[in-house]
Amino acid sequence: MTANLADPAVTPEELTRPTDGPPEPRKGRWRGPLTPKMFIVAGVAAAIGYLALVPLGYLVWGTFFDAEGLDLGSFERAYGDGRIGELWGNSLAFAFGAALLSITVGTTLAYLNVRTAVPFKALFFAASIVPLVIPGILYTVSWIFLASPQIGLLNAFFEPFLGVAPFNIFSLWGMIWVEGLHSSPIVFLLMVAAFRSMDPSLEESALMSGATRLQALRKVTLPLVRPALLSSVLVILITSLESFEVPALLGLQNGIYVFTSRIYFVLRSYPQDLGAAGALAVSLLAVAVIGVAVSRILAGKGSKTYQTVTGKGFRPRPMDLGKWKPVVGVGILFYFFVTVLGPLLVLLYAALLPYYQAPSWEAFSTFTFDNFVQVFEMNSAARALKNSLILGLSAATIVMALMAVASWISIRSTIPGRGIVEQLSFVPLVIPGIVLGLSISFVYLRFPLPIYGTLFILLIAYCTKYMPYGMRYATTSMTQISSELEESAMVSGASWWTTFRRVLLPLLSPGITAGFIYILVVSFRELSSSILLYSPGNEVLSILIWEQFENGSFNVLAAIGVLMVIALMVMVTIAYKLGAKVGLRED
Amino acid sequence: MRKPRTLARTALAAGAVMVLAACGGNPTSSDSGGGGGDTASGPSAAEQLYEEIAELSGQERRDRLVELAAEEDGLNLYTSMNADMVDAVTEAFTDEFDIDVSTYRAGSETVLQRILQEQDANFAGNDVVETNATELMALQQEDVMAQCASPERIDEVPEAGKYEDWVATRFNLFAPSWNTNIITDPPTVWEDLADPKYDGQLALELGDYDWYMALTGYWLEQGMSQEEVDQLWADIVDGAKVVKGHTVMAELMSAGQYGLASSNYTYIVEAAMADGAPLETQPYVNPIIARPNGGSCMKTAQNPATAMLFMDWLLDEGQAVLADQAATPSTVDIESELIPVDGQQLLDEGAEWSQRYDDLLSGVETIGG
């Protein structure tokens, strides 16, 4: 074997240009011949590069070049609007507010769920994910039914006592509230994974040394999960900046405009103004690149800082809440009612009605199961459910498998250019869904294999779209695993692949499971690229939901929402039960 | 140390993509003539058939198409009709001719994007397109469709629905609708929407710039000055709420969030009324703004005879099926006065009107709370 065969040609840019400069010093175990490790690592890196660069290249091309050549006019069209300052002001206030709320809620719930002895744990866990399952439009409209100044049920309830309607969902606060709660499961899942991989003895030491519970939380627990917190902030900030559903339904009523409303219009015009959309996406890309770079610096600085899974055995053990138990219990009940039960009950109520009306005896007397019957009588419902299941399970499996290896490359390896793998994996997050769909159809319409028009093209779209989330889940867990475990396995003669499979993968399982659940659940809702890429016979559930929406049958939509919550709850519970069978176990 | 290099590598990788993309041609250019090689090298097989059949009429034409269609492989339809409507239409067509229809359904903008992408790559995905006027005008400009419906049937369609490459199959009617529990004195003319008595009760839809364009044109034609029209719009928007989506518009109105919707599709409101919702659209505010929706055959159709048969049928027997679905068929006389949305104007000035409507709405005053 020649020397350059041992060079791990793994990063996409290394595949397209010759290596320059002196090679980085490598650890001895890299000097193998063509090992499975090299193939796996190179394959994963190439896959990520490919998935990320297809939509990015398409967008970059549309932004900077038109038929005549370089064109910066698109920037002027995107940012030249006189209101751009106000639009960004609203967008930033909305995104930061939503991030703050979802992180507070998600982290608190995850902590209580994993680290303390709260009652009804399984139920609690499942319910924490409900906002993720309900499609955004249904979740938002159910909040209008709850907290509109005109027709809100909560307002109708409180108004006799207070004299005024206390809630106004059509405000910036309302937007933050709905988006923050709707996003909180992303944080919850990330933080559950992080807390699950934490040795409670660190907190116990702090408590023994005289710290109060709050001090231990602030000085020990939270600093240890900083990478997970940072990942959450990054993901939520960018997704809220991009979100249009909540601002459109809640903000527009009172003239609160955000900058995505421009993207929404320019992408729907003809000829399509991909340039202006790209120019706006560039801002998001800048936020993303800086965010990922900062998180890498953080994770890199004394890489031992966050490693809580070490060679020293531990079993995560729930903390007794003591006198706080009733307080926490009431708090959880309150949270349930507000974020889960409230919107869900409104949905169920709407699903039982032929058209929405305020609750009254008259309304109750019109209760009917017609909407549910209609769902079951839909022509392609069974096929769409099957397709969605296949796609959701495959996308979740593929993404998490790729990202497990990618997180190793990014966090643990010494391969030159490893940072770019993480950067690239994050790219699809800033690409608008329509652009993602267009870029994928552009490529596969010209691809020699018949992928266009099959379920496979949807799978590629889903893998691309959910790669950033998968990577956040996997890297967060990877930063927590001490390298000494890997080294011990190596020293004992295990190959890299065996070590990865037998040591790292089980220890990564909290993060992998959380990412798997997230992707499985949200892939059922994916519409923006599915609608362009599906073909007759390959319908997915989100398309059926959209059709009901177009038909004007909002109440059938509510029935679908209720059924989706039930179905996905069952699946999530199964996934978590399976996930809990490997890796760290609780007492 | 690590960060600058990472950024540099990102830039390099991005550069590599641009180079690769350059080899593939500009993905966003839409001036490549759509139909690709077929149009450059003379009429396609489908176009030849369209010309051949155009000489036939009446039963002879129908029989010949049925005979040819039997040798073809079903029909591929791309449409933005809603699900109930398209299910009814395709079932009726299949019942009559025993021809399978495979349907791709999406919003009109998505249908357009899909066809543009496919045509650009010389992929013949559909035989027939049925969608909104705006998108059909775009496809007409791309020169990918061929007028294929029977001239006898096209004659039945009003002028506002006849275009060079396509013909209207139905009209979407924009009319005010209201919640009868809240609004006791509904508007009778469009100018009434500006009445302060509807402040706080009127809702406008975010994307209805075609309605805005048509109504503005109507008022100007009626002899109003531009200033008067602008003032009228300012008064309408003053005290109005903005809603996204016509379905949400109807749902929130039946729930009582507001009492009056400026421009919902009549078929959505009528569907809610059929379920018992306290809504009403009649007596219609005259004139009704009507946006044509139409169809045409593709030059690249793989099943051209079936495509022609479908268009003929949709403008003939299919019109009754559309009417059953609360749609407004294009060949049936409507008693009310209709103001059609001009497809050509939408294509030429659509972006400008969209921006103007957006600017108008974003001046909406804060209300509620």
PDB file of N, CA and C in Angstrom, chain A residues 13 24 57-58 60-61 66 83 148 150-151 168 170 248 252-254 257 262 264 270 272 274 289 355-356 438 441-442 445 452 531-532 534-536 546-547 549 551-552 554-555, chain B residues 5 7 9 17-18 26-28 82-84 102-107 113-114 117-118 120 123 138 142 206 241 244 247 251 255-257 275-278 355 358 361-362 367 369:
ATOM      1  N   GLU A  13     -14.109  18.691  -0.007  1.00  0.00           N
ATOM      2  CA  GLU A  13     -13.234  19.536  -0.839  1.00  0.00           C
ATOM      3  C   GLU A  13     -11.930  18.820  -1.138  1.00  0.00           C
ATOM      4  N   GLU A  24      -1.296  17.105   8.572  1.00  0.00           N
ATOM      5  CA  GLU A  24      -1.385  17.300  10.016  1.00  0.00           C
ATOM      6  C   GLU A  24      -0.792  16.075  10.715  1.00  0.00           C
ATOM      7  N   GLY A  57     -25.714  24.617  -3.421  1.00  0.00           N
ATOM      8  CA  GLY A  57     -25.206  25.013  -4.732  1.00  0.00           C
ATOM      9  C   GLY A  57     -26.306  25.619  -5.590  1.00  0.00           C
ATOM     10  N   TYR A  58     -27.478  25.004  -5.538  1.00  0.00           N
ATOM     11  CA  TYR A  58     -28.615  25.477  -6.322  1.00  0.00           C
ATOM     12  C   TYR A  58     -28.995  26.898  -5.904  1.00  0.00           C
ATOM     13  N   VAL A  60     -27.105  29.095  -4.151  1.00  0.00           N
ATOM     14  CA  VAL A  60     -26.011  30.038  -4.373  1.00  0.00           C
ATOM     15  C   VAL A  60     -25.994  30.474  -5.840  1.00  0.00           C
ATOM     16  N   TRP A  61     -26.192  29.503  -6.710  1.00  0.00           N
ATOM     17  CA  TRP A  61     -26.203  29.809  -8.133  1.00  0.00           C
ATOM     18  C   TRP A  61     -27.337  30.789  -8.467  1.00  0.00           C
ATOM     19  N   ASP A  66     -27.450  35.096 -12.735  1.00  0.00           N
ATOM     20  CA  ASP A  66     -28.589  34.799 -13.593  1.00  0.00           C
ATOM     21  C   ASP A  66     -28.012  34.538 -14.983  1.00  0.00           C
ATOM     22  N   ARG A  83     -39.165  48.726   4.792  1.00  0.00           N
ATOM     23  CA  ARG A  83     -39.555  48.257   6.131  1.00  0.00           C
ATOM     24  C   ARG A  83     -38.596  47.220   6.690  1.00  0.00           C
ATOM     25  N   SER A 148     -58.013  34.055  21.817  1.00  0.00           N
ATOM     26  CA  SER A 148     -58.355  35.231  21.031  1.00  0.00           C
ATOM     27  C   SER A 148     -59.168  36.182  21.903  1.00  0.00           C
ATOM     28  N   GLN A 150     -61.523  37.955  21.001  1.00  0.00           N
ATOM     29  CA  GLN A 150     -62.923  37.931  20.601  1.00  0.00           C
ATOM     30  C   GLN A 150     -63.605  36.603  20.944  1.00  0.00           C
ATOM     31  N   ILE A 151     -62.948  35.484  20.622  1.00  0.00           N
ATOM     32  CA  ILE A 151     -63.632  34.198  20.771  1.00  0.00           C
ATOM     33  C   ILE A 151     -62.894  33.217  21.676  1.00  0.00           C
ATOM     34  N   ASN A 168     -54.293  38.062  24.753  1.00  0.00           N
ATOM     35  CA  ASN A 168     -54.430  38.431  23.347  1.00  0.00           C
ATOM     36  C   ASN A 168     -53.393  37.673  22.540  1.00  0.00           C
ATOM     37  N   PHE A 170     -53.117  37.534  19.429  1.00  0.00           N
ATOM     38  CA  PHE A 170     -52.688  38.257  18.233  1.00  0.00           C
ATOM     39  C   PHE A 170     -51.693  39.357  18.579  1.00  0.00           C
ATOM     40  N   ALA A 248     -47.744  34.403  10.426  1.00  0.00           N
ATOM     41  CA  ALA A 248     -48.795  34.726   9.464  1.00  0.00           C
ATOM     42  C   ALA A 248     -50.171  34.648  10.107  1.00  0.00           C
ATOM     43  N   LEU A 252     -50.191  38.813  11.564  1.00  0.00           N
ATOM     44  CA  LEU A 252     -50.800  39.621  10.501  1.00  0.00           C
ATOM     45  C   LEU A 252     -52.107  40.277  10.911  1.00  0.00           C
ATOM     46  N   GLN A 253     -52.842  39.606  11.814  1.00  0.00           N
ATOM     47  CA  GLN A 253     -54.124  40.174  12.242  1.00  0.00           C
ATOM     48  C   GLN A 253     -53.938  41.602  12.746  1.00  0.00           C
ATOM     49  N   ASN A 254     -52.790  41.853  13.360  1.00  0.00           N
ATOM     50  CA  ASN A 254     -52.546  43.202  13.856  1.00  0.00           C
ATOM     51  C   ASN A 254     -51.348  43.851  13.194  1.00  0.00           C
ATOM     52  N   TYR A 257     -45.447  42.187  10.872  1.00  0.00           N
ATOM     53  CA  TYR A 257     -44.839  41.481   9.744  1.00  0.00           C
ATOM     54  C   TYR A 257     -43.422  41.030  10.104  1.00  0.00           C
ATOM     55  N   ARG A 262     -41.577  38.064   3.170  1.00  0.00           N
ATOM     56  CA  ARG A 262     -41.023  38.415   1.853  1.00  0.00           C
ATOM     57  C   ARG A 262     -40.578  37.153   1.108  1.00  0.00           C
ATOM     58  N   TYR A 264     -41.665  34.251   1.486  1.00  0.00           N
ATOM     59  CA  TYR A 264     -42.883  33.532   1.128  1.00  0.00           C
ATOM     60  C   TYR A 264     -43.402  34.027  -0.216  1.00  0.00           C
ATOM     61  N   TYR A 270     -43.801  34.366 -10.358  1.00  0.00           N
ATOM     62  CA  TYR A 270     -43.234  33.844 -11.601  1.00  0.00           C
ATOM     63  C   TYR A 270     -42.771  35.020 -12.443  1.00  0.00           C
ATOM     64  N   GLN A 272     -39.761  32.878 -10.870  1.00  0.00           N
ATOM     65  CA  GLN A 272     -39.434  32.757  -9.467  1.00  0.00           C
ATOM     66  C   GLN A 272     -38.180  33.541  -9.112  1.00  0.00           C
ATOM     67  N   LEU A 274     -35.596  33.352  -7.123  1.00  0.00           N
ATOM     68  CA  LEU A 274     -34.756  32.535  -6.244  1.00  0.00           C
ATOM     69  C   LEU A 274     -33.665  33.394  -5.630  1.00  0.00           C
ATOM     70  N   VAL A 289     -23.409  29.499  10.504  1.00  0.00           N
ATOM     71  CA  VAL A 289     -21.974  29.206  10.456  1.00  0.00           C
ATOM     72  C   VAL A 289     -21.304  29.682  11.748  1.00  0.00           C
ATOM     73  N   TYR A 355     -68.924  22.285  12.255  1.00  0.00           N
ATOM     74  CA  TYR A 355     -68.192  23.539  12.047  1.00  0.00           C
ATOM     75  C   TYR A 355     -67.947  24.140  13.426  1.00  0.00           C
ATOM     76  N   TYR A 356     -66.923  24.967  13.567  1.00  0.00           N
ATOM     77  CA  TYR A 356     -66.576  25.435  14.906  1.00  0.00           C
ATOM     78  C   TYR A 356     -67.587  26.432  15.451  1.00  0.00           C
ATOM     79  N   LEU A 438     -36.964  22.003  -5.037  1.00  0.00           N
ATOM     80  CA  LEU A 438     -36.577  22.352  -6.402  1.00  0.00           C
ATOM     81  C   LEU A 438     -35.195  21.817  -6.734  1.00  0.00           C
ATOM     82  N   SER A 441     -35.338  18.046  -7.223  1.00  0.00           N
ATOM     83  CA  SER A 441     -35.956  17.621  -8.488  1.00  0.00           C
ATOM     84  C   SER A 441     -35.050  17.999  -9.662  1.00  0.00           C
ATOM     85  N   PHE A 442     -34.342  19.132  -9.540  1.00  0.00           N
ATOM     86  CA  PHE A 442     -33.417  19.533 -10.605  1.00  0.00           C
ATOM     87  C   PHE A 442     -32.362  18.448 -10.840  1.00  0.00           C
ATOM     88  N   LEU A 445     -34.034  14.832 -11.945  1.00  0.00           N
ATOM     89  CA  LEU A 445     -34.618  14.787 -13.291  1.00  0.00           C
ATOM     90  C   LEU A 445     -33.535  14.501 -14.320  1.00  0.00           C
ATOM     91  N   TYR A 452     -36.425   9.891  -9.776  1.00  0.00           N
ATOM     92  CA  TYR A 452     -37.506  10.871  -9.848  1.00  0.00           C
ATOM     93  C   TYR A 452     -38.839  10.147  -9.998  1.00  0.00           C
ATOM     94  N   ILE A 531     -44.581  18.171  -1.318  1.00  0.00           N
ATOM     95  CA  ILE A 531     -45.666  18.473  -2.261  1.00  0.00           C
ATOM     96  C   ILE A 531     -45.131  18.637  -3.676  1.00  0.00           C
ATOM     97  N   LEU A 532     -43.893  19.085  -3.804  1.00  0.00           N
ATOM     98  CA  LEU A 532     -43.315  19.217  -5.138  1.00  0.00           C
ATOM     99  C   LEU A 532     -42.817  17.870  -5.655  1.00  0.00           C
ATOM    100  N   TYR A 534     -43.635  14.535  -4.600  1.00  0.00           N
ATOM    101  CA  TYR A 534     -44.390  13.265  -4.581  1.00  0.00           C
ATOM    102  C   TYR A 534     -44.961  12.989  -5.973  1.00  0.00           C
ATOM    103  N   SER A 535     -45.322  11.752  -6.213  1.00  0.00           N
ATOM    104  CA  SER A 535     -45.973  11.393  -7.463  1.00  0.00           C
ATOM    105  C   SER A 535     -47.228  10.613  -7.137  1.00  0.00           C
ATOM    106  N   PRO A 536     -48.171  10.550  -8.087  1.00  0.00           N
ATOM    107  CA  PRO A 536     -49.384   9.776  -7.820  1.00  0.00           C
ATOM    108  C   PRO A 536     -49.011   8.373  -7.346  1.00  0.00           C
ATOM    109  N   TRP A 546     -52.897  18.553   3.781  1.00  0.00           N
ATOM    110  CA  TRP A 546     -52.953  19.767   2.986  1.00  0.00           C
ATOM    111  C   TRP A 546     -54.205  19.776   2.108  1.00  0.00           C
ATOM    112  N   GLU A 547     -54.569  18.626   1.558  1.00  0.00           N
ATOM    113  CA  GLU A 547     -55.758  18.554   0.706  1.00  0.00           C
ATOM    114  C   GLU A 547     -57.013  18.915   1.480  1.00  0.00           C
ATOM    115  N   PHE A 549     -57.121  20.789   3.970  1.00  0.00           N
ATOM    116  CA  PHE A 549     -57.020  22.213   4.229  1.00  0.00           C
ATOM    117  C   PHE A 549     -57.526  22.997   3.022  1.00  0.00           C
ATOM    118  N   ASN A 551     -59.585  21.923   0.801  1.00  0.00           N
ATOM    119  CA  ASN A 551     -61.018  21.692   0.660  1.00  0.00           C
ATOM    120  C   ASN A 551     -61.827  22.617   1.536  1.00  0.00           C
ATOM    121  N   GLY A 552     -61.174  23.194   2.519  1.00  0.00           N
ATOM    122  CA  GLY A 552     -61.890  24.020   3.470  1.00  0.00           C
ATOM    123  C   GLY A 552     -62.447  23.220   4.634  1.00  0.00           C
ATOM    124  N   PHE A 554     -61.783  22.308   7.755  1.00  0.00           N
ATOM    125  CA  PHE A 554     -60.925  22.465   8.912  1.00  0.00           C
ATOM    126  C   PHE A 554     -61.223  21.414   9.980  1.00  0.00           C
ATOM    127  N   ASN A 555     -62.477  21.025  10.112  1.00  0.00           N
ATOM    128  CA  ASN A 555     -62.832  20.107  11.194  1.00  0.00           C
ATOM    129  C   ASN A 555     -62.388  18.678  10.911  1.00  0.00           C
TER     130      ASN A 555
ATOM    131  N   ARG B   5      -9.537  28.234   9.569  1.00  0.00           N
ATOM    132  CA  ARG B   5      -9.347  27.232   8.538  1.00  0.00           C
ATOM    133  C   ARG B   5     -10.693  26.607   8.139  1.00  0.00           C
ATOM    134  N   LEU B   7     -13.559  28.019   8.182  1.00  0.00           N
ATOM    135  CA  LEU B   7     -14.278  28.952   7.320  1.00  0.00           C
ATOM    136  C   LEU B   7     -13.701  28.930   5.910  1.00  0.00           C
ATOM    137  N   ARG B   9     -12.214  26.538   4.471  1.00  0.00           N
ATOM    138  CA  ARG B   9     -12.610  25.309   3.782  1.00  0.00           C
ATOM    139  C   ARG B   9     -14.060  25.385   3.318  1.00  0.00           C
ATOM    140  N   VAL B  17     -18.681  23.927  -5.484  1.00  0.00           N
ATOM    141  CA  VAL B  17     -20.060  23.700  -5.900  1.00  0.00           C
ATOM    142  C   VAL B  17     -20.432  24.607  -7.055  1.00  0.00           C
ATOM    143  N   MET B  18     -19.979  25.875  -6.934  1.00  0.00           N
ATOM    144  CA  MET B  18     -20.334  26.814  -8.008  1.00  0.00           C
ATOM    145  C   MET B  18     -19.774  26.338  -9.339  1.00  0.00           C
ATOM    146  N   ASN B  26     -27.401  27.007 -15.708  1.00  0.00           N
ATOM    147  CA  ASN B  26     -28.100  27.741 -14.677  1.00  0.00           C
ATOM    148  C   ASN B  26     -29.419  27.059 -14.333  1.00  0.00           C
ATOM    149  N   PRO B  27     -29.549  26.607 -13.072  1.00  0.00           N
ATOM    150  CA  PRO B  27     -30.750  25.875 -12.712  1.00  0.00           C
ATOM    151  C   PRO B  27     -31.988  26.764 -12.684  1.00  0.00           C
ATOM    152  N   THR B  28     -31.808  28.066 -12.598  1.00  0.00           N
ATOM    153  CA  THR B  28     -32.978  28.913 -12.396  1.00  0.00           C
ATOM    154  C   THR B  28     -33.396  29.647 -13.661  1.00  0.00           C
ATOM    155  N   ASN B  82     -59.235  21.223  -5.947  1.00  0.00           N
ATOM    156  CA  ASN B  82     -59.159  20.607  -4.619  1.00  0.00           C
ATOM    157  C   ASN B  82     -59.552  19.123  -4.702  1.00  0.00           C
ATOM    158  N   ALA B  83     -59.240  18.403  -3.626  1.00  0.00           N
ATOM    159  CA  ALA B  83     -59.323  16.940  -3.670  1.00  0.00           C
ATOM    160  C   ALA B  83     -60.723  16.439  -4.009  1.00  0.00           C
ATOM    161  N   ASP B  84     -61.745  17.016  -3.369  1.00  0.00           N
ATOM    162  CA  ASP B  84     -63.105  16.545  -3.618  1.00  0.00           C
ATOM    163  C   ASP B  84     -63.473  16.703  -5.089  1.00  0.00           C
ATOM    164  N   SER B 102     -54.120   9.246 -13.495  1.00  0.00           N
ATOM    165  CA  SER B 102     -53.187   9.356 -12.383  1.00  0.00           C
ATOM    166  C   SER B 102     -52.960  10.850 -12.137  1.00  0.00           C
ATOM    167  N   THR B 103     -53.284  11.283 -10.905  1.00  0.00           N
ATOM    168  CA  THR B 103     -53.366  12.716 -10.629  1.00  0.00           C
ATOM    169  C   THR B 103     -52.284  13.199  -9.679  1.00  0.00           C
ATOM    170  N   TYR B 104     -51.615  14.270 -10.080  1.00  0.00           N
ATOM    171  CA  TYR B 104     -50.728  14.974  -9.157  1.00  0.00           C
ATOM    172  C   TYR B 104     -51.443  16.248  -8.748  1.00  0.00           C
ATOM    173  N   ARG B 105     -51.626  16.431  -7.446  1.00  0.00           N
ATOM    174  CA  ARG B 105     -52.319  17.614  -6.936  1.00  0.00           C
ATOM    175  C   ARG B 105     -51.405  18.459  -6.074  1.00  0.00           C
ATOM    176  N   ALA B 106     -51.431  19.760  -6.319  1.00  0.00           N
ATOM    177  CA  ALA B 106     -50.658  20.660  -5.468  1.00  0.00           C
ATOM    178  C   ALA B 106     -51.223  22.053  -5.660  1.00  0.00           C
ATOM    179  N   GLY B 107     -50.707  23.015  -4.903  1.00  0.00           N
ATOM    180  CA  GLY B 107     -51.113  24.394  -5.108  1.00  0.00           C
ATOM    181  C   GLY B 107     -50.679  24.835  -6.495  1.00  0.00           C
ATOM    182  N   GLN B 113     -44.215  25.134 -10.895  1.00  0.00           N
ATOM    183  CA  GLN B 113     -42.798  24.831 -10.672  1.00  0.00           C
ATOM    184  C   GLN B 113     -42.450  23.425 -11.137  1.00  0.00           C
ATOM    185  N   ARG B 114     -43.336  22.498 -10.817  1.00  0.00           N
ATOM    186  CA  ARG B 114     -43.071  21.105 -11.184  1.00  0.00           C
ATOM    187  C   ARG B 114     -42.997  20.963 -12.708  1.00  0.00           C
ATOM    188  N   GLN B 117     -39.796  22.585 -14.081  1.00  0.00           N
ATOM    189  CA  GLN B 117     -38.623  21.740 -13.811  1.00  0.00           C
ATOM    190  C   GLN B 117     -38.579  20.557 -14.771  1.00  0.00           C
ATOM    191  N   GLU B 118     -39.723  19.907 -14.939  1.00  0.00           N
ATOM    192  CA  GLU B 118     -39.753  18.699 -15.773  1.00  0.00           C
ATOM    193  C   GLU B 118     -39.495  19.027 -17.234  1.00  0.00           C
ATOM    194  N   ASP B 120     -37.919  21.527 -18.429  1.00  0.00           N
ATOM    195  CA  ASP B 120     -36.537  21.957 -18.580  1.00  0.00           C
ATOM    196  C   ASP B 120     -35.597  20.757 -18.713  1.00  0.00           C
ATOM    197  N   PHE B 123     -38.454  15.995 -19.404  1.00  0.00           N
ATOM    198  CA  PHE B 123     -39.166  14.888 -18.770  1.00  0.00           C
ATOM    199  C   PHE B 123     -40.657  15.128 -18.970  1.00  0.00           C
ATOM    200  N   ALA B 138     -48.231  31.807 -17.378  1.00  0.00           N
ATOM    201  CA  ALA B 138     -46.789  31.566 -17.324  1.00  0.00           C
ATOM    202  C   ALA B 138     -46.409  30.405 -18.241  1.00  0.00           C
ATOM    203  N   GLU B 142     -44.085  30.100 -21.619  1.00  0.00           N
ATOM    204  CA  GLU B 142     -43.005  29.121 -21.777  1.00  0.00           C
ATOM    205  C   GLU B 142     -43.191  28.270 -23.037  1.00  0.00           C
ATOM    206  N   LEU B 206     -54.305  37.503   2.782  1.00  0.00           N
ATOM    207  CA  LEU B 206     -52.929  37.935   2.504  1.00  0.00           C
ATOM    208  C   LEU B 206     -52.515  37.828   1.032  1.00  0.00           C
ATOM    209  N   LYS B 241     -58.622  43.205   9.444  1.00  0.00           N
ATOM    210  CA  LYS B 241     -57.656  42.213   9.919  1.00  0.00           C
ATOM    211  C   LYS B 241     -57.153  41.428   8.718  1.00  0.00           C
ATOM    212  N   LYS B 244     -54.309  34.638   6.689  1.00  0.00           N
ATOM    213  CA  LYS B 244     -53.632  33.887   5.635  1.00  0.00           C
ATOM    214  C   LYS B 244     -54.412  32.606   5.364  1.00  0.00           C
ATOM    215  N   THR B 247     -59.279  28.907   3.760  1.00  0.00           N
ATOM    216  CA  THR B 247     -59.948  27.966   4.658  1.00  0.00           C
ATOM    217  C   THR B 247     -59.998  28.513   6.076  1.00  0.00           C
ATOM    218  N   GLU B 251     -63.159  29.453   8.493  1.00  0.00           N
ATOM    219  CA  GLU B 251     -63.271  28.800   9.798  1.00  0.00           C
ATOM    220  C   GLU B 251     -63.348  29.825  10.922  1.00  0.00           C
ATOM    221  N   ALA B 255     -66.452  30.877  13.484  1.00  0.00           N
ATOM    222  CA  ALA B 255     -66.240  30.852  14.933  1.00  0.00           C
ATOM    223  C   ALA B 255     -66.523  32.219  15.557  1.00  0.00           C
ATOM    224  N   GLY B 256     -66.661  33.255  14.722  1.00  0.00           N
ATOM    225  CA  GLY B 256     -66.998  34.573  15.255  1.00  0.00           C
ATOM    226  C   GLY B 256     -65.811  35.478  15.528  1.00  0.00           C
ATOM    227  N   GLN B 257     -64.624  35.105  15.030  1.00  0.00           N
ATOM    228  CA  GLN B 257     -63.456  35.955  15.247  1.00  0.00           C
ATOM    229  C   GLN B 257     -63.644  37.309  14.553  1.00  0.00           C
ATOM    230  N   ASP B 275     -72.512  22.524   5.936  1.00  0.00           N
ATOM    231  CA  ASP B 275     -72.320  21.858   7.232  1.00  0.00           C
ATOM    232  C   ASP B 275     -73.105  22.556   8.338  1.00  0.00           C
ATOM    233  N   GLY B 276     -73.786  23.629   7.995  1.00  0.00           N
ATOM    234  CA  GLY B 276     -74.607  24.309   8.993  1.00  0.00           C
ATOM    235  C   GLY B 276     -73.983  25.553   9.598  1.00  0.00           C
ATOM    236  N   ALA B 277     -72.810  25.964   9.125  1.00  0.00           N
ATOM    237  CA  ALA B 277     -72.165  27.157   9.673  1.00  0.00           C
ATOM    238  C   ALA B 277     -73.010  28.399   9.371  1.00  0.00           C
ATOM    239  N   PRO B 278     -73.051  29.356  10.301  1.00  0.00           N
ATOM    240  CA  PRO B 278     -73.920  30.532  10.138  1.00  0.00           C
ATOM    241  C   PRO B 278     -73.322  31.549   9.168  1.00  0.00           C
ATOM    242  N   GLN B 355     -46.793  43.219  -4.728  1.00  0.00           N
ATOM    243  CA  GLN B 355     -46.043  44.113  -3.852  1.00  0.00           C
ATOM    244  C   GLN B 355     -46.952  45.247  -3.347  1.00  0.00           C
ATOM    245  N   ASP B 358     -49.327  43.921  -0.755  1.00  0.00           N
ATOM    246  CA  ASP B 358     -48.566  43.670   0.463  1.00  0.00           C
ATOM    247  C   ASP B 358     -48.316  44.978   1.216  1.00  0.00           C
ATOM    248  N   LEU B 361     -51.576  46.249   2.781  1.00  0.00           N
ATOM    249  CA  LEU B 361     -51.988  45.505   3.974  1.00  0.00           C
ATOM    250  C   LEU B 361     -51.087  45.789   5.157  1.00  0.00           C
ATOM    251  N   SER B 362     -49.796  45.943   4.906  1.00  0.00           N
ATOM    252  CA  SER B 362     -48.898  46.101   6.062  1.00  0.00           C
ATOM    253  C   SER B 362     -49.070  47.468   6.703  1.00  0.00           C
ATOM    254  N   ILE B 367     -55.417  46.676  15.917  1.00  0.00           N
ATOM    255  CA  ILE B 367     -56.752  46.591  16.508  1.00  0.00           C
ATOM    256  C   ILE B 367     -56.826  45.376  17.406  1.00  0.00           C
ATOM    257  N   GLY B 369     -57.431  43.114  20.892  1.00  0.00           N
ATOM    258  CA  GLY B 369     -56.762  43.207  22.176  1.00  0.00           C
ATOM    259  C   GLY B 369     -57.631  43.856  23.229  1.00  0.00           C
TER     260      GLY B 369
END
